[in-house]
CSV table of C-alpha atoms and ligand atoms in Angstrom, one decimal:
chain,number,residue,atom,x,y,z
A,14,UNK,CA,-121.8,-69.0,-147.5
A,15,UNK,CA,-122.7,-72.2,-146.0
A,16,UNK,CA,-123.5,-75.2,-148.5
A,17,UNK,CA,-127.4,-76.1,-148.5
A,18,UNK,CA,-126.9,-79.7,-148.3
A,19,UNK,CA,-129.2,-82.7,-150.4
A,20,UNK,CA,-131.2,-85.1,-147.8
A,21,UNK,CA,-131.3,-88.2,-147.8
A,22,UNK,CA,-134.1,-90.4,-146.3
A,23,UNK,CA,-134.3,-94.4,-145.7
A,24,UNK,CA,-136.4,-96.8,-143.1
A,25,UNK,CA,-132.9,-97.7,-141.4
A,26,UNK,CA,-129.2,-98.1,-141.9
A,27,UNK,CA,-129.9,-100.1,-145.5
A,28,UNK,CA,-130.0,-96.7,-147.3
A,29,UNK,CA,-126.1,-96.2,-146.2
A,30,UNK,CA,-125.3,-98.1,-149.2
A,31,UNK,CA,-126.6,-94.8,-151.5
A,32,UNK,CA,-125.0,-92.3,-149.2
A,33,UNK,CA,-121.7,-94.4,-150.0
A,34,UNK,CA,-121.8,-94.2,-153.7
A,35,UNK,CA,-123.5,-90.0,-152.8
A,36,UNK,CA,-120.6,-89.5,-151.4
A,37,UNK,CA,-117.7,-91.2,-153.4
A,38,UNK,CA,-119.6,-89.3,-156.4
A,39,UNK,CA,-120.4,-86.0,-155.0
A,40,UNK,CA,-117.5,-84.9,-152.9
A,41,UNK,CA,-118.3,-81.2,-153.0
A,42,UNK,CA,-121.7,-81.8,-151.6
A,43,UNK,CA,-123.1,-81.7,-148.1
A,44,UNK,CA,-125.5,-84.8,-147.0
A,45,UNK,CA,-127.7,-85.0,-144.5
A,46,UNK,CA,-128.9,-88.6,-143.6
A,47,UNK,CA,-132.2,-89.7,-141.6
A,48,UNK,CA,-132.7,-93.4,-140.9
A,49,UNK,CA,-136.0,-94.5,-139.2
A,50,UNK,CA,-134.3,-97.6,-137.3
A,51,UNK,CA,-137.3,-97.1,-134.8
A,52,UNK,CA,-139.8,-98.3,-137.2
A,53,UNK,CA,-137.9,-100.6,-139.6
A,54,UNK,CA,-139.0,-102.5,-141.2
A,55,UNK,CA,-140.8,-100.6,-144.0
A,56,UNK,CA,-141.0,-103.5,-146.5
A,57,UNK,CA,-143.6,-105.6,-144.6
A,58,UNK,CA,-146.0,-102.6,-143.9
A,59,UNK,CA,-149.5,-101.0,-145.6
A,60,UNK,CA,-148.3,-98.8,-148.0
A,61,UNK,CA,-150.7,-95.6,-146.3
A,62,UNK,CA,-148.6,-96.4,-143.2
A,63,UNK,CA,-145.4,-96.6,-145.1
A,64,UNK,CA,-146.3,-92.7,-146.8
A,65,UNK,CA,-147.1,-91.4,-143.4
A,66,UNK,CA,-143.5,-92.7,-142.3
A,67,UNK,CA,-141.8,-90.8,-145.3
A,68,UNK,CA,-143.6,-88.0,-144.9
A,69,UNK,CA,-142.1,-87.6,-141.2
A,70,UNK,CA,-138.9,-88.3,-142.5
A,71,UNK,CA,-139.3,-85.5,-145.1
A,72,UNK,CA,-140.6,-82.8,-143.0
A,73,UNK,CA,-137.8,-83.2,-141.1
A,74,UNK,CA,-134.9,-82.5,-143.6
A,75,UNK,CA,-137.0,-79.9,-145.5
A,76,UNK,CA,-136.7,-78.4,-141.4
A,77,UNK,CA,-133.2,-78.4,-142.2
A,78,UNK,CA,-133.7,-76.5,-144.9
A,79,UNK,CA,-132.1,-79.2,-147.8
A,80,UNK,CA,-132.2,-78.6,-151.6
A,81,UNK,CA,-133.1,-81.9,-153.2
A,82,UNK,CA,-134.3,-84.5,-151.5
A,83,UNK,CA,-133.3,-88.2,-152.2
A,84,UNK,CA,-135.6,-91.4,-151.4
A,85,UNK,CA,-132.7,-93.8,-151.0
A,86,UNK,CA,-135.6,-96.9,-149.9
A,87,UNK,CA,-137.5,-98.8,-152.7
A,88,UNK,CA,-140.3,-99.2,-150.0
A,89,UNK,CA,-140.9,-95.8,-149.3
A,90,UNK,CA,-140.3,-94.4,-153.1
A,91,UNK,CA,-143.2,-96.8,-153.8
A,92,UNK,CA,-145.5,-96.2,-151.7
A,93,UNK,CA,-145.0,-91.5,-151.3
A,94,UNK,CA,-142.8,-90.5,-153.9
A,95,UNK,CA,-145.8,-89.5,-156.7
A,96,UNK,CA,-147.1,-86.9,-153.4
A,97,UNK,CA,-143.7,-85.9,-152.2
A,98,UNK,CA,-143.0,-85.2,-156.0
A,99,UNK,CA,-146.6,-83.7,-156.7
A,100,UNK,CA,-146.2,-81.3,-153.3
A,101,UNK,CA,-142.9,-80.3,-152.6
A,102,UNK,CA,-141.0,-77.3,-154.1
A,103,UNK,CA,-137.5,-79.3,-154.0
A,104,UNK,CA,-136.9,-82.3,-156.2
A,105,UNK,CA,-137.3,-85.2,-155.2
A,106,UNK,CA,-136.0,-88.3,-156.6
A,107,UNK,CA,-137.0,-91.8,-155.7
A,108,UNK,CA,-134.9,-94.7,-156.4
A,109,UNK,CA,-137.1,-97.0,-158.9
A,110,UNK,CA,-136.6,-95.0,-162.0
A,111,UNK,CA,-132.9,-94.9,-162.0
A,112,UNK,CA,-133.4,-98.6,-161.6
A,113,UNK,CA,-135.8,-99.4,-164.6
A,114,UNK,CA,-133.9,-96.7,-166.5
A,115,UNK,CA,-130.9,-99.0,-165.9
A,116,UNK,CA,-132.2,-102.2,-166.6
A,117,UNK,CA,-133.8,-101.2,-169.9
A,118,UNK,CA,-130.9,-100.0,-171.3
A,119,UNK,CA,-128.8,-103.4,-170.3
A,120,UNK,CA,-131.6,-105.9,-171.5
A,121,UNK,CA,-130.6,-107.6,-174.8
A,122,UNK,CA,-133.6,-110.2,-174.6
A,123,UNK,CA,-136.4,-107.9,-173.2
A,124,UNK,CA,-136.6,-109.7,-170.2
A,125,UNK,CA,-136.2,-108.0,-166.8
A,126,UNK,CA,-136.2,-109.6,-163.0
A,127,UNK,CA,-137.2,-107.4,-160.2
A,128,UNK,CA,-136.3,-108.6,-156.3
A,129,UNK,CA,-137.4,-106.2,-153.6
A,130,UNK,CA,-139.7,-105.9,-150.3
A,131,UNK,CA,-143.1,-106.8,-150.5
A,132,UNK,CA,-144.7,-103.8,-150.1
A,133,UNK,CA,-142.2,-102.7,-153.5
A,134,UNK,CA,-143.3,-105.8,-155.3
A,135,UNK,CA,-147.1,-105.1,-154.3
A,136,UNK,CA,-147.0,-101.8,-155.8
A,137,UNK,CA,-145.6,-103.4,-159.2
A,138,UNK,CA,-144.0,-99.6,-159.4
A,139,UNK,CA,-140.9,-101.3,-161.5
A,140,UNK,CA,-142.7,-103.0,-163.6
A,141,UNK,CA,-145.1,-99.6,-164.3
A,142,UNK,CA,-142.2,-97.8,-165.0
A,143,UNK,CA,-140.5,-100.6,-167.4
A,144,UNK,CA,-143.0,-101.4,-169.4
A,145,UNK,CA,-143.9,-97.4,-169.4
A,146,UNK,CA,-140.9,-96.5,-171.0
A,147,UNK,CA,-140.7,-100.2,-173.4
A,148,UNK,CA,-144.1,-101.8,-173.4
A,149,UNK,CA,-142.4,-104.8,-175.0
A,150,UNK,CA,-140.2,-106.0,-172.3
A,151,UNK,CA,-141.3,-108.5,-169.9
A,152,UNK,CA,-141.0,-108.0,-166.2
A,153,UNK,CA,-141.1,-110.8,-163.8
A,154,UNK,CA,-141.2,-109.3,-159.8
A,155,UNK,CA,-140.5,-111.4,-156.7
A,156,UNK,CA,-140.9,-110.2,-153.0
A,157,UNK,CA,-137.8,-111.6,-150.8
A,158,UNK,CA,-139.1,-110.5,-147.9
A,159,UNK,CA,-136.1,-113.0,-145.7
A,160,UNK,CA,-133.2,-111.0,-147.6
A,161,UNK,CA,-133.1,-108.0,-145.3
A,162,UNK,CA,-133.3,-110.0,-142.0
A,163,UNK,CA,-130.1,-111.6,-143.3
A,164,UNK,CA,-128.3,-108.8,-143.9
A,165,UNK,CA,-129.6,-107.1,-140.2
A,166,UNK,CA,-128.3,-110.9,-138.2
A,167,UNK,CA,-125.1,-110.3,-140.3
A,168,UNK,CA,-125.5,-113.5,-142.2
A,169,UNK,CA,-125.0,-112.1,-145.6
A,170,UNK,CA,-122.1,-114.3,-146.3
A,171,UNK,CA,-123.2,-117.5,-144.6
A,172,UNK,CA,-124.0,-121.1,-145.6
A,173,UNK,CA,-127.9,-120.3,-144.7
A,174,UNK,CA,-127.8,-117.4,-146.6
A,175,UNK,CA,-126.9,-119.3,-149.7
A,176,UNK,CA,-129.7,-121.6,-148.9
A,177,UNK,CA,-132.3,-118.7,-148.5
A,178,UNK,CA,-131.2,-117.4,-151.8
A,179,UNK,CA,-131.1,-119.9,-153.8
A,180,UNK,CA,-135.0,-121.1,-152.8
A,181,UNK,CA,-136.2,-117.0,-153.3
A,182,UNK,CA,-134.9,-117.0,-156.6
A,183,UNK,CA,-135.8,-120.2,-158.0
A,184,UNK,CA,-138.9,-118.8,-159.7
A,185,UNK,CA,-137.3,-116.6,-161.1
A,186,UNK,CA,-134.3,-118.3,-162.2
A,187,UNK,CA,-136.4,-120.1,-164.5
A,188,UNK,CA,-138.2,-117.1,-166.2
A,189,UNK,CA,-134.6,-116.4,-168.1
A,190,UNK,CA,-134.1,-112.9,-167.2
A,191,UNK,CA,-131.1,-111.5,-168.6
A,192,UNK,CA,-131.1,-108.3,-165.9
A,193,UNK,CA,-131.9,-108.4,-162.8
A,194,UNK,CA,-133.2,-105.3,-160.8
A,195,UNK,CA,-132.0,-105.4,-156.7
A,196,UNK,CA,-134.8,-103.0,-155.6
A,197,UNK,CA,-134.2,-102.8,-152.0
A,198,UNK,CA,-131.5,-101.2,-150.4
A,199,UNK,CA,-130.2,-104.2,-148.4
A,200,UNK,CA,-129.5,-106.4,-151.3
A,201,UNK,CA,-125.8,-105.3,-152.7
A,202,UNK,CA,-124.7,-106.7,-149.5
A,203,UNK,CA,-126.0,-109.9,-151.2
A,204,UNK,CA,-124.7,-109.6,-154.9
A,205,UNK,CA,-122.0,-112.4,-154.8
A,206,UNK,CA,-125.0,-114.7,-153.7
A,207,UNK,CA,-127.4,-113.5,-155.9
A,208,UNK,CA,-125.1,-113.4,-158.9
A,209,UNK,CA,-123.7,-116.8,-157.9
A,210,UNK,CA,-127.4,-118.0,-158.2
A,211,UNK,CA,-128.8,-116.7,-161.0
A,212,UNK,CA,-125.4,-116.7,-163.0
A,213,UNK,CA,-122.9,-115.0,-164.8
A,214,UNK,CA,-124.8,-114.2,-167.8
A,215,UNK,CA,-127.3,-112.1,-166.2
A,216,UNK,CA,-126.3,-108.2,-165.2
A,217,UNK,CA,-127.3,-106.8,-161.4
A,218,UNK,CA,-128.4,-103.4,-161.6
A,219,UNK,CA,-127.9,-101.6,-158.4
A,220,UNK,CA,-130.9,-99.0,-158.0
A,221,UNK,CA,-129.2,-97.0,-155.4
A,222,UNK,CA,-125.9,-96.5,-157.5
A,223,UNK,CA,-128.2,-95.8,-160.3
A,224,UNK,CA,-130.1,-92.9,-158.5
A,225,UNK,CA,-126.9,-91.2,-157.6
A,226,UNK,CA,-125.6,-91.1,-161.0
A,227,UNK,CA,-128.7,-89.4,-161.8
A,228,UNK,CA,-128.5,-86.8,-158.6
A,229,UNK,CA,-125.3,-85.5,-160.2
A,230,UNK,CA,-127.0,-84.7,-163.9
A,231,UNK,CA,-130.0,-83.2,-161.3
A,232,UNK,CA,-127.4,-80.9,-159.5
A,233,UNK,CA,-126.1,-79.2,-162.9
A,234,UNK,CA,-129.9,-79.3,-164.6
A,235,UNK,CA,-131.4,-77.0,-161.9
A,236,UNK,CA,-127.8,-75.4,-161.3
A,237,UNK,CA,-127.8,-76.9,-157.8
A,238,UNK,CA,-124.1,-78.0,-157.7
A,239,UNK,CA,-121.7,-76.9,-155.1
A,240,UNK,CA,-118.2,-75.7,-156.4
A,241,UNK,CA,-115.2,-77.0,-155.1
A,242,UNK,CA,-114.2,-74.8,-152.2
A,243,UNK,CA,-112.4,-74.2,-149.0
A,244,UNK,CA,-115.6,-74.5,-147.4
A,245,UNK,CA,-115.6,-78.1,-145.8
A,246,UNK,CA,-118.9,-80.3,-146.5
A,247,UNK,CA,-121.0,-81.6,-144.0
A,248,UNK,CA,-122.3,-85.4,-143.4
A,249,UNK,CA,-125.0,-85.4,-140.3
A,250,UNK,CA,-126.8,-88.6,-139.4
A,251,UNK,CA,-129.9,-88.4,-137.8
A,252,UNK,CA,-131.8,-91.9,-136.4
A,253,UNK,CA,-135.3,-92.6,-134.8
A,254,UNK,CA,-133.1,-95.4,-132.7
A,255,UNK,CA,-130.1,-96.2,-131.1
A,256,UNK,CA,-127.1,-93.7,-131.9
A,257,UNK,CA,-124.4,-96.1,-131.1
A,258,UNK,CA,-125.9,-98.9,-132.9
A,259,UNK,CA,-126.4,-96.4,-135.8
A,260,UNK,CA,-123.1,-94.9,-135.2
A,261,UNK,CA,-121.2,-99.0,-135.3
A,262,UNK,CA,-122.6,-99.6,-138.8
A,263,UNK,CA,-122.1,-96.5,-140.3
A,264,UNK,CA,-118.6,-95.7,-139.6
A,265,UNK,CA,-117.3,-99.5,-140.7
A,266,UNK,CA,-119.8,-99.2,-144.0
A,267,UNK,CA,-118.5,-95.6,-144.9
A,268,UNK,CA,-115.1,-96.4,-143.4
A,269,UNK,CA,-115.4,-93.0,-141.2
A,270,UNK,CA,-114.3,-92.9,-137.9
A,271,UNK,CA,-115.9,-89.7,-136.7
A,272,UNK,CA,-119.0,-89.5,-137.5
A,273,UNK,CA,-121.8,-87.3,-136.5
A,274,UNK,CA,-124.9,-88.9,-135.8
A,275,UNK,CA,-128.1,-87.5,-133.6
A,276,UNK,CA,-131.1,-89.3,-132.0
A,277,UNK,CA,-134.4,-87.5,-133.3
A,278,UNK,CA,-137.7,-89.6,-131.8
A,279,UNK,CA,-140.7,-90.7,-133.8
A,280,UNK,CA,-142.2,-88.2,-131.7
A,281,UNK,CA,-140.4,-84.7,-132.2
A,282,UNK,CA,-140.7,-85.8,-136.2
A,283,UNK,CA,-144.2,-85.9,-135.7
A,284,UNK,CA,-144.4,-82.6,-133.8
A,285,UNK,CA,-142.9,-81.1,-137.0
A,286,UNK,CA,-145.1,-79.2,-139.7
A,287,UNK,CA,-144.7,-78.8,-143.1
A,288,UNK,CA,-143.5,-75.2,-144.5
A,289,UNK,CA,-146.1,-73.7,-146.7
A,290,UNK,CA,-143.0,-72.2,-148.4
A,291,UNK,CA,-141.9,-75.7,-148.7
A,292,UNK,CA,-145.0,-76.6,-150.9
A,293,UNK,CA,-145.3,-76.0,-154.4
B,301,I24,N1,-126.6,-104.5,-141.5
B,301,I24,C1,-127.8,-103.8,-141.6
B,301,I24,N2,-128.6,-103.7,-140.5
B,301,I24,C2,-128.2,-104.2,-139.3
B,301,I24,C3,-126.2,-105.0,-140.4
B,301,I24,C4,-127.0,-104.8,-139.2
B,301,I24,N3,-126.3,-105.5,-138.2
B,301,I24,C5,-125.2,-105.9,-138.7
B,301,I24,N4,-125.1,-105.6,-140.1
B,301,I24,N5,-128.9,-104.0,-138.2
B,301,I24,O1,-128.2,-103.3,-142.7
B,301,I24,C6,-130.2,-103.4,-138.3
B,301,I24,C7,-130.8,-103.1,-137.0
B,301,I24,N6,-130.1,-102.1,-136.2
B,301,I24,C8,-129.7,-100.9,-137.0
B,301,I24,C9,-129.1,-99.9,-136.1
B,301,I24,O2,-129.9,-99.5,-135.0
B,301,I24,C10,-130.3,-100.6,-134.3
B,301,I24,C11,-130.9,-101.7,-135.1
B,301,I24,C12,-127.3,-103.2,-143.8
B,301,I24,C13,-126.4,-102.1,-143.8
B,301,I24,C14,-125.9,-101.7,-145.1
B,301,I24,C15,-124.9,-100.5,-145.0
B,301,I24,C16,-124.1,-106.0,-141.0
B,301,I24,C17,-123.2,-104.8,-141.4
B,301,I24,C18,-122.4,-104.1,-140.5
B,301,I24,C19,-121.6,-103.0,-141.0
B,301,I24,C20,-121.7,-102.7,-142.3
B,301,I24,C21,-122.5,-103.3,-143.2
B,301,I24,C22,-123.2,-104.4,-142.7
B,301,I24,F1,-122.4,-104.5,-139.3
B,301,I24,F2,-124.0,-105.1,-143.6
B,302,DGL,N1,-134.9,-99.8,-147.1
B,302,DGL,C1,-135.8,-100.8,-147.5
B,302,DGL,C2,-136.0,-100.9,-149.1
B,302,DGL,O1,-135.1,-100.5,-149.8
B,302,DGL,C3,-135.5,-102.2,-147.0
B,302,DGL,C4,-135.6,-102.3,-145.5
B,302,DGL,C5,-137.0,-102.2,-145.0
B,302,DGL,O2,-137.8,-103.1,-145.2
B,302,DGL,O3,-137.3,-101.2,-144.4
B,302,DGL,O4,-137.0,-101.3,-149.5
């Protein structure tokens, strides 16, 4: 029997950075991965339009008939994960939990830094989940809405990106976190910097890593997991943009040199409906 495989959604190619850790993780799983290059940017968008993108996304891999469905951007878990969560038969699981999840439990001091998108830092969903779970802790939030064009003009490593992160986090800096949340997809590309900045004494939490440690303790809870078989797994890309742009970051990120990836327009996803089996 053919694996059903877990989907994985993200505004672009930042979201590669969870399917890397998916699938070092979860070898005997089948991925299927959309990126909405098209339209990326999420993070500097209204939040309404931000759920409307996500939703297109979603219908989409629910099309293709996926178990569990993972919201690998911080933007888009903010702004439509409660609905997806609320309508959909599936699970769903957004990447801002695993994050606060994370940072609570490495916080000696109670006091928590949260980088991210605007729109993520707008929706203060980190700090409503943190101080949720330990009302004591104190969250400071700061948008860095320059860090993903750095990463996308493959600066990441340069002497201006230095200078850009040194001026983004100097708030911060002085609030004394001891843990420091990087809620946006882009920004493990950046930890050297950022660590380099802030210092050694405070931890990076990865959200995306996070989220796929908890996928796996998903898998065996609703008895979702695929055995080890002969059966080889799958790993389709689909993007709203250019495949061989797409296809150029991908395989040197996932160190893959074939790789499947599919052009899907803004408009077929739209021409898409959502299953009334697929509801709850
Ligand atoms: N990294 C990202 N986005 C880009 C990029 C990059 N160009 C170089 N690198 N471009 O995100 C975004 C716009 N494109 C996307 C494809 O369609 C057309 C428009 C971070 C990716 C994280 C996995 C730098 C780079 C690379 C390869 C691997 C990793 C990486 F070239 F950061
Ligand atoms: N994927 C987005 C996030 O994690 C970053 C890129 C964007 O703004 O679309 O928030």
């Amino acid at each position: 029997m053919k694996k059903q495989a877990i989907g994985l959604l993200d505004s672009g190619v930042g979201g590669l950075t969870v399917m890397k850790e998916a699938m070092k993780q979860l070898p005997n799983e089948s991925f299927y991965y959309i990126g909405d290059t098209a339209r990326c940017p999420y993070g500097p968008r209204p939040e309404e339009q931000v759920k409307a993108f996500t939703w297109d996304l979603t219908r989409f891999l629910l099309d293709k008939n996926i178990k569990m469905l993972i919201i690998a951007c911080n933007t888009a878990t903010a702004a439509a994960l409660p609905e997806l969560k609320r309508v959909l038969k599936i699970p769903v699981i957004g990447v801002i939990l695993p994050g606060s999840r994370a940072a609570i439990k490495t916080t000696h001091q109670g006091r928590i830094g949260v980088i991210g998108t605007e729109g993520t830092i707008r929706s203060e969903e980190y700090r409503k989940a943190i101080k949720k779970k330990q009302q004591q802790t104190e969250v400071f939030s700061q948008a860095c809405p320059k860090f993903v064009p750095l990463v996308e003009s493959n600066q990441f490593n340069s002497a201006i990106a230095k200078k850009v992160v040194t001026e983004s986090l100097r708030d911060l800096k002085r609030q004394k976190v001891d843990t420091l949340v990087m809620g946006c997809t882009h920004y493990p590309l950046l930890k050297p910097l950022i660590q380099n900045v802030m210092g050694e004494q405070v931890t990076l939490i990865d959200s995306g890593a996070e989220t796929v440690n908890e996928v796996s303790v998903l898998l065996d809870y609703y008895d979702l997991a695929e055995e080890k078989t002969d059966q080889p797994n799958e790993r389709k890309f689909y993007t709203t943009g250019s495949v061989n742009m797409f296809k150029d970051i991908a395989s040197s990120w996932l160190k893959m040199n074939e790789i499947e990836v599919e052009h899907v327009s803004v408009e077929e996803l739209k021409g898409i409906e959502l299953n009334e089996s697929d509801r709850k």
